[in-house]
PDB file of C-alpha atoms in Angstrom:
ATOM      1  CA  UNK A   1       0.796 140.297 -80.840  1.00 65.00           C
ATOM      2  CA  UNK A   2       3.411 137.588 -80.813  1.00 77.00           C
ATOM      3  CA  UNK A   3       2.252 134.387 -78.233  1.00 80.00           C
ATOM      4  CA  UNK A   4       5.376 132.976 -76.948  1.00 79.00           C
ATOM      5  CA  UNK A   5       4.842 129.377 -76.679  1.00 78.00           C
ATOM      6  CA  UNK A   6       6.698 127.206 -74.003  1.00 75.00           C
ATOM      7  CA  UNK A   7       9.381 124.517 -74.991  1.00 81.00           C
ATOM      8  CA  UNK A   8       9.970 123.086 -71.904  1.00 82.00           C
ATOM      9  CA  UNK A   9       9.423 119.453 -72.070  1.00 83.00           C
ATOM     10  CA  UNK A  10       6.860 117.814 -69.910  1.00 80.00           C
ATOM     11  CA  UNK A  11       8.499 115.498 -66.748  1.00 82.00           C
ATOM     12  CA  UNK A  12       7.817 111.855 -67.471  1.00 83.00           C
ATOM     13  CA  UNK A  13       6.754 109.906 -64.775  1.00 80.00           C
ATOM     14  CA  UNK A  14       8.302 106.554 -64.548  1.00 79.00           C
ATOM     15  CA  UNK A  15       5.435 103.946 -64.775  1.00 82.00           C
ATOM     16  CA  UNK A  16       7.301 100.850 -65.482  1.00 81.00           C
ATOM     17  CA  UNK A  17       8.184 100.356 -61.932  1.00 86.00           C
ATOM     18  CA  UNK A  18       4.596 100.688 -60.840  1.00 88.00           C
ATOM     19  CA  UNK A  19       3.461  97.101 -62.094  1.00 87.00           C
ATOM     20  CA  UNK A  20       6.089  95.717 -60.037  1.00 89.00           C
ATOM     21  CA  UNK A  21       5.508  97.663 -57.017  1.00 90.00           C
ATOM     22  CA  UNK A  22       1.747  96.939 -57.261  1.00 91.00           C
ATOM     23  CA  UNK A  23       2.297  93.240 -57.887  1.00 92.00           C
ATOM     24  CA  UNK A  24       4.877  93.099 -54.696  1.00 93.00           C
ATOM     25  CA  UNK A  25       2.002  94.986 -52.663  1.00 94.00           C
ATOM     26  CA  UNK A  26      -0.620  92.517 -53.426  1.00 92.00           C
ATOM     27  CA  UNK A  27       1.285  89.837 -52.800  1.00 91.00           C
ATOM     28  CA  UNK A  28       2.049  91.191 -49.642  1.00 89.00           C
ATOM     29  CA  UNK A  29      -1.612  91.351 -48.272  1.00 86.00           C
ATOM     30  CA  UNK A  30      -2.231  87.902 -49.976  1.00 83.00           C
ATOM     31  CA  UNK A  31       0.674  86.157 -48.009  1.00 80.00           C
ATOM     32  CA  UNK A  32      -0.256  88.458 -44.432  1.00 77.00           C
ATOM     33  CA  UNK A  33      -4.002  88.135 -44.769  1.00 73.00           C
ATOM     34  CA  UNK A  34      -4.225  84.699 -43.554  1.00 62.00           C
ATOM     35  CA  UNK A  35      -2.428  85.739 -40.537  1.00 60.00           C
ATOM     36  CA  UNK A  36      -4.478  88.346 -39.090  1.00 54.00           C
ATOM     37  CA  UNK A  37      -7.961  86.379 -39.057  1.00 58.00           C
ATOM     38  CA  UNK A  38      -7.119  84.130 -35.880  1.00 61.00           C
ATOM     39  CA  UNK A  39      -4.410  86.406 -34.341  1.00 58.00           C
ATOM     40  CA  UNK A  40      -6.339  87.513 -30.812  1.00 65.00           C
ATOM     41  CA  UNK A  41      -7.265  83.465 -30.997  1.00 68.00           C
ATOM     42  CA  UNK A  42      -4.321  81.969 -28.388  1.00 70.00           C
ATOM     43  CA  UNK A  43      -4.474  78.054 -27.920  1.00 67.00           C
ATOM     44  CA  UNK A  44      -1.595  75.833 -26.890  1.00 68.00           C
ATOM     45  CA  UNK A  45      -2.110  72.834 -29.430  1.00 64.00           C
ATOM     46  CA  UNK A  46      -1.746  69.342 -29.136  1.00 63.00           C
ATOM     47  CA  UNK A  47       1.178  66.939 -30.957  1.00 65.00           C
ATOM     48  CA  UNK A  48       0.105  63.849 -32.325  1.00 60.00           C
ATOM     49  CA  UNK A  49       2.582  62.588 -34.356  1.00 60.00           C
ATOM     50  CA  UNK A  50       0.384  59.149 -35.499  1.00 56.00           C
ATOM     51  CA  UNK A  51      -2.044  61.527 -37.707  1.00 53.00           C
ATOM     52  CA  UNK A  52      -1.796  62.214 -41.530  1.00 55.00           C
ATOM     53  CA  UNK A  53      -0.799  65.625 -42.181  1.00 53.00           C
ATOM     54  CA  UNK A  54      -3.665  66.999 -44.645  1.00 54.00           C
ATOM     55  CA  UNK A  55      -3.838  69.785 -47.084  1.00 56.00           C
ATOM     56  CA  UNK A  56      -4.484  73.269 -46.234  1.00 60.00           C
ATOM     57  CA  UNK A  57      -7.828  75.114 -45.787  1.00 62.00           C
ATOM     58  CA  UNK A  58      -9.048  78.808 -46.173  1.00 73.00           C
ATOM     59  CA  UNK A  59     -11.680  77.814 -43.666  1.00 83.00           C
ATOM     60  CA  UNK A  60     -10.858  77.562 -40.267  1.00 85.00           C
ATOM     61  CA  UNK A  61     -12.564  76.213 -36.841  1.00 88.00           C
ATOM     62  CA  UNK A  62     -10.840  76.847 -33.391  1.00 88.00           C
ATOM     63  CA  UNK A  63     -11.762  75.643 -29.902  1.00 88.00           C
ATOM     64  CA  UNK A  64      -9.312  77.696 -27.155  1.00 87.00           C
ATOM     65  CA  UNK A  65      -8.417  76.920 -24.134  1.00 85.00           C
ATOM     66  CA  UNK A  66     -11.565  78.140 -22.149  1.00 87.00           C
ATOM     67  CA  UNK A  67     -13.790  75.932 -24.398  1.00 85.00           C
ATOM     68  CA  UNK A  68     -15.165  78.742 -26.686  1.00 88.00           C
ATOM     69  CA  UNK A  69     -15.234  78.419 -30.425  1.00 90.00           C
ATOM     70  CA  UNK A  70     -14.514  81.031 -32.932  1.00 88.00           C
ATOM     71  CA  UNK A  71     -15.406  80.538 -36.968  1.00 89.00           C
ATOM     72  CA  UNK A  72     -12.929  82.307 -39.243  1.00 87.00           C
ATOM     73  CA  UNK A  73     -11.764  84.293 -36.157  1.00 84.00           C
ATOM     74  CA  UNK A  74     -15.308  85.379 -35.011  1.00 88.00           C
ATOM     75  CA  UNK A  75     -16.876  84.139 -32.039  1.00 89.00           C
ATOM     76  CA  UNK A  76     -19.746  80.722 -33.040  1.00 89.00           C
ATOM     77  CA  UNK A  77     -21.809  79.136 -30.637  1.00 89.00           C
ATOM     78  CA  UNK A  78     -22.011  75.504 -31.551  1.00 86.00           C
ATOM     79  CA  UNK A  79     -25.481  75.623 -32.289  1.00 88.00           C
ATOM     80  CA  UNK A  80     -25.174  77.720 -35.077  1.00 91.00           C
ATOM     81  CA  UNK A  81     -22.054  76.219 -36.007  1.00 89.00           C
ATOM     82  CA  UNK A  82     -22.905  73.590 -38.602  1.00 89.00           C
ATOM     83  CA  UNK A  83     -24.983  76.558 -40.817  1.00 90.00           C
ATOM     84  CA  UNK A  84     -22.052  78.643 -40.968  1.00 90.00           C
ATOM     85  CA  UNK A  85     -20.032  76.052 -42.300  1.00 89.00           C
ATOM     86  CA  UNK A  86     -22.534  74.591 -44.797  1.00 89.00           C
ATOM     87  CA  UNK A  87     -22.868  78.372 -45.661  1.00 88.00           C
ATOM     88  CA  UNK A  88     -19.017  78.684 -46.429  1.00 87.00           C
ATOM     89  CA  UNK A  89     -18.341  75.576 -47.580  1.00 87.00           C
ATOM     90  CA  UNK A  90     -21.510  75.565 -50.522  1.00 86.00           C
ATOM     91  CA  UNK A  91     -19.695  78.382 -52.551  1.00 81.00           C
ATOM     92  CA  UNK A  92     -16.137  76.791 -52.152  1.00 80.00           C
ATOM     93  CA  UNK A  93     -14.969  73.569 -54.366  1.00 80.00           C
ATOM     94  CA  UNK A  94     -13.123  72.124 -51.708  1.00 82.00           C
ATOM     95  CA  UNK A  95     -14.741  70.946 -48.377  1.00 84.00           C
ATOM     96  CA  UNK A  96     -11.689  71.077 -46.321  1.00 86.00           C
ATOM     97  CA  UNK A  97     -12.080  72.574 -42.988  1.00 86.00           C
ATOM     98  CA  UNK A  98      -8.832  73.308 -40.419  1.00 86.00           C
ATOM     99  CA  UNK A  99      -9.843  72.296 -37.079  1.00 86.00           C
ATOM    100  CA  UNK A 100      -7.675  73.881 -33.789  1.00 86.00           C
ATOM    101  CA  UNK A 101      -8.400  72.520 -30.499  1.00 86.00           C
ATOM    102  CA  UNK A 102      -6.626  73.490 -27.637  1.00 85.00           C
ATOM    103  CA  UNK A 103      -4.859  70.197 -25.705  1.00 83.00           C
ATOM    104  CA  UNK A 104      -6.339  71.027 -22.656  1.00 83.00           C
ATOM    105  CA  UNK A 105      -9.780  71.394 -23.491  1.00 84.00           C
ATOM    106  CA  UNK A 106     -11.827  68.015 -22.776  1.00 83.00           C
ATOM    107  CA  UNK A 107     -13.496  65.828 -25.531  1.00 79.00           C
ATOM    108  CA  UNK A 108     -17.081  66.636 -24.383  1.00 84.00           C
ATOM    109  CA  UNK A 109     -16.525  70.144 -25.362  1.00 82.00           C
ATOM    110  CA  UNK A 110     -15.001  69.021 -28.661  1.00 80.00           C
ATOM    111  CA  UNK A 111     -17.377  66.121 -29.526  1.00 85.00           C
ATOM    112  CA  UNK A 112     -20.444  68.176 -30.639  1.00 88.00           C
ATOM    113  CA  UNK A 113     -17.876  70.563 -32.998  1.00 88.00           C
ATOM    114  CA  UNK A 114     -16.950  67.393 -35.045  1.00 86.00           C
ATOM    115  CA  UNK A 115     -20.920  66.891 -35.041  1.00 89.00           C
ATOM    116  CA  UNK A 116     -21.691  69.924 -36.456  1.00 90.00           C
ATOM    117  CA  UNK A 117     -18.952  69.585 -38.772  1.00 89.00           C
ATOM    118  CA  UNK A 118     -19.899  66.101 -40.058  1.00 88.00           C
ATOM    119  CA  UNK A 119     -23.156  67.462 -40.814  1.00 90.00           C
ATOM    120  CA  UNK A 120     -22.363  70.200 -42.374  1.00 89.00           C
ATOM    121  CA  UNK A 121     -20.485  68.112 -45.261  1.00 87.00           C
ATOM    122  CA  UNK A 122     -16.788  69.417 -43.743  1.00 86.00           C
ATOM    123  CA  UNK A 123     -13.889  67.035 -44.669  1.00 84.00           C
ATOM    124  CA  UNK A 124     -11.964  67.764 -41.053  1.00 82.00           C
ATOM    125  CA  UNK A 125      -8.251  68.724 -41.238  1.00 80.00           C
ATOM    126  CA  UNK A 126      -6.848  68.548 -37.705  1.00 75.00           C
ATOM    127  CA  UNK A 127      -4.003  71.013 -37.053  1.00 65.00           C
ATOM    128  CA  UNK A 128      -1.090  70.413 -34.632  1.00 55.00           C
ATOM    129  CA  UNK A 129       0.632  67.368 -35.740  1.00 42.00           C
ATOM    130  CA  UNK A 130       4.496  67.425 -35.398  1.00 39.00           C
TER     131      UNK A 130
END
């Protein structure tokens, strides 16, 4: 019995292009990432032109408009404000936090946030300077 044996060659798949295409895709979610965390977050920030600009953070603080105060875009009540940043901040090397406050909310809603962040060992970065 004579087996006739195919010699059709196999399709190649092209998998040079796939590095790049997987390198472009991460880097897309890298760049959008830090985007999405505070997006439902809406405050109308304040321009101070007399402060320092300082260096970025991946951990962020915001106080909106109606006074509340959201932790990496999740909703903190200032009591338990200065353990979730000593909690973040102890397995990052930099202590850098990025503080939003709204310009219309009032300094005695503000005042105990910069409490809890002293405490907590935060170096303060305050965003909105122009």
């Amino acid at each position: 019995m004579n087996i006739r044996r195919s010699t059709r060659i196999p399709p190649l798949v092209p998998v040079a292009s796939m590095g790049d295409i997987a390198f472009l895709l991460i880097i897309f979610f890298m760049v959008t990432s830090n985007f999405i965390k505070e997006a439902h977050v809406e405050i109308d920030q304040a321009t101070a032109p007399e402060i320092e600009v300082m260096k970025e953070s991946q951990l962020s603080v915001t106080v909106d408009k109606d006074g509340n105060l959201w932790l990496q875009g999740q909703p903190c009540p200032v009591q338990i404000l200065e353990e979730g940043v000593s909690a973040l901040l102890a397995e990052r090397e930099d202590k850098v936090v990025m503080l939003k406050i709204d310009k219309d909310v009032p300094n005695q809603t503000y005042g105990p946030v910069f409490l809890a962040l002293s405490k907590a060992g935060a170096e303060i970065a305050l965003v909105g300077t122009q």
